[in-house]
CSV table of C-alpha atoms in Angstrom, one decimal:
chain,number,residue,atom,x,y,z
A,30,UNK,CA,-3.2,97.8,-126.5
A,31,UNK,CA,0.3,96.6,-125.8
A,32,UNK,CA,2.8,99.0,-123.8
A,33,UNK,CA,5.9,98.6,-123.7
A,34,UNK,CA,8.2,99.7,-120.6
A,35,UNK,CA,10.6,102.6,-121.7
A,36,UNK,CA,14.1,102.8,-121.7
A,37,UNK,CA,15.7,104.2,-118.8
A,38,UNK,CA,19.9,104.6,-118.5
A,39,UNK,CA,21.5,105.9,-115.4
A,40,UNK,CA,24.3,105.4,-113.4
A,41,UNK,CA,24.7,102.0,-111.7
A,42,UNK,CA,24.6,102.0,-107.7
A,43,UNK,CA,27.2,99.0,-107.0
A,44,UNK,CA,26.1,98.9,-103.4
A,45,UNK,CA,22.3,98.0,-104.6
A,46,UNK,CA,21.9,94.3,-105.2
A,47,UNK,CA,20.2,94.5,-108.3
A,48,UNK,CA,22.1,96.9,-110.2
A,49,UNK,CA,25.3,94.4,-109.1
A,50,UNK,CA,23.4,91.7,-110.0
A,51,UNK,CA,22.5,93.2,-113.4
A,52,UNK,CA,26.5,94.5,-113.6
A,53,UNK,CA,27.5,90.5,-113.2
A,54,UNK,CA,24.7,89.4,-115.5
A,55,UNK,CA,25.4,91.9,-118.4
A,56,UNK,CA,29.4,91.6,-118.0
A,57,UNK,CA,29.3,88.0,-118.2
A,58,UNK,CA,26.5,88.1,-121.1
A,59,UNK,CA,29.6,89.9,-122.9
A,60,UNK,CA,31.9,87.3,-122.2
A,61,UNK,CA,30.0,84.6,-123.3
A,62,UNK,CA,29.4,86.0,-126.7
A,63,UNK,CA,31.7,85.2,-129.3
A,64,UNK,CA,32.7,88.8,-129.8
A,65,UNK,CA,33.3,89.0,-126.0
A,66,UNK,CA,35.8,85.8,-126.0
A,67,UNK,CA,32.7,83.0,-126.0
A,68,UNK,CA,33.1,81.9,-122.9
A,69,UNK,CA,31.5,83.0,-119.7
A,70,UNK,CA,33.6,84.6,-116.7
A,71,UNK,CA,34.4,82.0,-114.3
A,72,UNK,CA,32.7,81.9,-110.7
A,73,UNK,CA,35.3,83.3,-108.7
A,74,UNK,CA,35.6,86.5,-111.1
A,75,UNK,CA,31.6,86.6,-111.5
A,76,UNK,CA,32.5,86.6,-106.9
A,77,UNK,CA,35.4,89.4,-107.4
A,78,UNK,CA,34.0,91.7,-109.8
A,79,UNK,CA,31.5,93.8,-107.8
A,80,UNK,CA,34.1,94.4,-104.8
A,81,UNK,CA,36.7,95.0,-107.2
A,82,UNK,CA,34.7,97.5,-109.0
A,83,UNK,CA,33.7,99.5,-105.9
A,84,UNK,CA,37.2,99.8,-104.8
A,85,UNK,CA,38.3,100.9,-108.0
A,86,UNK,CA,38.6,105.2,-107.9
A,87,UNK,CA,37.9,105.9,-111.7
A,88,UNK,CA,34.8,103.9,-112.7
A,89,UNK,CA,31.7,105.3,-114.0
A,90,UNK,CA,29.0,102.9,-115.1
A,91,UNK,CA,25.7,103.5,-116.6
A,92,UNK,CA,22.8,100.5,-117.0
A,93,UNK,CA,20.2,100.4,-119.7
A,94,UNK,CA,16.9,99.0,-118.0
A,95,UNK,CA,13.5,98.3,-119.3
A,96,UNK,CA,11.1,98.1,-116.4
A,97,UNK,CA,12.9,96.1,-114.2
A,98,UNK,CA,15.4,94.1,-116.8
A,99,UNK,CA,18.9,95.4,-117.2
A,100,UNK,CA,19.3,95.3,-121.0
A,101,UNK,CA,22.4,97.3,-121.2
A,102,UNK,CA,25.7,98.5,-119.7
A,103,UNK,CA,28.4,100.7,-120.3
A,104,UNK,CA,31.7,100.2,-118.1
A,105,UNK,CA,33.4,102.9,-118.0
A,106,UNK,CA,37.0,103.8,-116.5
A,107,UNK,CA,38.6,107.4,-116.3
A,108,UNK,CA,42.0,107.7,-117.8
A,109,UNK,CA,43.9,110.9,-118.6
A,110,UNK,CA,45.3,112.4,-121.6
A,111,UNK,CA,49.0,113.5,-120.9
A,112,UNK,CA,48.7,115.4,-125.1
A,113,UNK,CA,45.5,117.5,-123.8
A,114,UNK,CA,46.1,117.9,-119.8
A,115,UNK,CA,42.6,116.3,-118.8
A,116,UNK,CA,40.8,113.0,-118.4
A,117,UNK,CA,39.5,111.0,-121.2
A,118,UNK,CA,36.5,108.4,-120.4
A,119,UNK,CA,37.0,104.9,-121.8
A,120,UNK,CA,33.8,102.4,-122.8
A,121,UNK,CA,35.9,99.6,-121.4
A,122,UNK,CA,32.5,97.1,-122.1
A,123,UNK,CA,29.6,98.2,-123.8
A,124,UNK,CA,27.0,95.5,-124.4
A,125,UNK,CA,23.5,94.8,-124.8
A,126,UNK,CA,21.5,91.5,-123.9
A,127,UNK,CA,21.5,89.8,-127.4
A,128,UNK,CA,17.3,89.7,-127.4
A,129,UNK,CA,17.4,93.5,-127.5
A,130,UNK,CA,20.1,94.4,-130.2
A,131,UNK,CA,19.1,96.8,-133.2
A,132,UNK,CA,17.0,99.0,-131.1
A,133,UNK,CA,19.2,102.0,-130.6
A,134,UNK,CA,20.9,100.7,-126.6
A,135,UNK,CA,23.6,101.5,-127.7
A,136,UNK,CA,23.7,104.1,-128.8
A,137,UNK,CA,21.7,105.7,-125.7
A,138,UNK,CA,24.1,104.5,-123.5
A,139,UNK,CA,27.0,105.7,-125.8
A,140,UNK,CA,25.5,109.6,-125.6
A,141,UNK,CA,25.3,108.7,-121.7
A,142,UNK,CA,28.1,108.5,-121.3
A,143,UNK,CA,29.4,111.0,-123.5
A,144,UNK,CA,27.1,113.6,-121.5
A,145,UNK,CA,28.3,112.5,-118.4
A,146,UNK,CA,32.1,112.8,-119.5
A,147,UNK,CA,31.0,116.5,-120.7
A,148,UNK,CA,29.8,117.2,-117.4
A,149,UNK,CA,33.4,116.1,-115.4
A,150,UNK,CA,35.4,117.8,-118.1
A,151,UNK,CA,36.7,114.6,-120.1
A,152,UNK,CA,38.6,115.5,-123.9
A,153,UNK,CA,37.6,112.5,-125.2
A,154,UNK,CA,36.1,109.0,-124.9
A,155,UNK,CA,38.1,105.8,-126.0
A,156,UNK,CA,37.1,102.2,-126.2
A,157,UNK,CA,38.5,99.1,-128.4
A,158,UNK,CA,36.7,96.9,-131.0
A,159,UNK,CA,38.0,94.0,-132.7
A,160,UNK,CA,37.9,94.6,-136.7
A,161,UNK,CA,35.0,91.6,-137.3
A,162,UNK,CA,33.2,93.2,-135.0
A,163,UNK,CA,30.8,94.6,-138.0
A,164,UNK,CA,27.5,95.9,-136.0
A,165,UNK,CA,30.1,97.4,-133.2
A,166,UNK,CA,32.1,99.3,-135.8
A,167,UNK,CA,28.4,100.6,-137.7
A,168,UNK,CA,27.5,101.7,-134.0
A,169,UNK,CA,30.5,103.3,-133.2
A,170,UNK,CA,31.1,104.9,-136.7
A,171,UNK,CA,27.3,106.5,-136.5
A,172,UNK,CA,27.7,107.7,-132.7
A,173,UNK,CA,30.8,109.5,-133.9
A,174,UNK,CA,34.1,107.5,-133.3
A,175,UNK,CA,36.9,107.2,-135.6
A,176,UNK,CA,40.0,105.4,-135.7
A,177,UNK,CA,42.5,106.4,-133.3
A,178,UNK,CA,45.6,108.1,-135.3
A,179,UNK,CA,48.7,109.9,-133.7
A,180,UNK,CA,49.6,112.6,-136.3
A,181,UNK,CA,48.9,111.0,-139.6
A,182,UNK,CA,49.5,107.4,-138.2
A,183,UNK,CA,47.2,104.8,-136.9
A,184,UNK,CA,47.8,102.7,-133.8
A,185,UNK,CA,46.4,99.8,-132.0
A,186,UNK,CA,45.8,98.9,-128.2
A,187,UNK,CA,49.0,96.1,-127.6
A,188,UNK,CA,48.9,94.2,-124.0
A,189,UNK,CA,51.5,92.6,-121.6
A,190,UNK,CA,50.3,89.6,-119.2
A,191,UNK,CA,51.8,90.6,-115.7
């Protein structure tokens, strides 16, 4: 008989060490994919991130476990929608271990979040993906995202180094 431990996802407690630990782990799994950049984060961000994510006022984060292994994570920031008057929740990083791809994370973590954002009155949730990012785009295509379009226009995410 072979049992397999279930999926939980629930919100991260950054002041217990192992969902930190697992926060780290999963954020510099990311990284270190080639989607994610292919390179993992550097030990004094791996040192920084944790504090800097407790201090930060909007974050919402949500783990994926199976029994005690982290598989998932959603990072999560609250913005605000200045066209609708309320907040918006962005999937800033969404990723899954690469051993436990294709079996719906994900998505769970994706309606997770999307309950949650429900529940604190959010319009909308945002989040970027490069284009060759194939089994992202299927994921977020099925979970119900489309490309972002202001009137009949389509724009993309641009940034400025400070």
């Amino acid at each position: 008989d072979l049992s397999f431990p279930a999926l939980v996802i629930r919100e991260a407690h950054l002041d217990d060490a192992h969902d930190a630990e697992a926060v780290v782990k999963l954020v510099d799994s990311y990284a270190s994919d080639i989607i994610g950049g292919g390179k993992h984060l550097p030990p004094e961000v791996k040192e920084r991130l944790i504090p800097a994510l407790m201090a930060h006022p909007s974050k919402l984060i949500f783990l994926a476990y199976k029994g005690e292994e982290a598989v998932g994570l959603a990072l999560c920031f609250i913005g605000f929608s200045s066209f609708q008057a309320r907040p918006l929740l962005n999937i800033h990083d969404l990723a899954v271990l690469p051993d436990h791809r294709g079996g719906n994370i994900g998505q769970r973590l994706i309606e997770a979040v999307a309950v949650r954002g429900r529940e604190i009155g959010c319009c909308k949730m945002t989040l970027e993906v490069r284009p060759d990012n194939e089994p992202g785009l299927a994921l977020y295509k099925k979970t119900g995202f489309s490309r972002s379009m202001l009137g009949n226009y389509p724009y993309w995410m641009m940034e400025k180094g400070l």
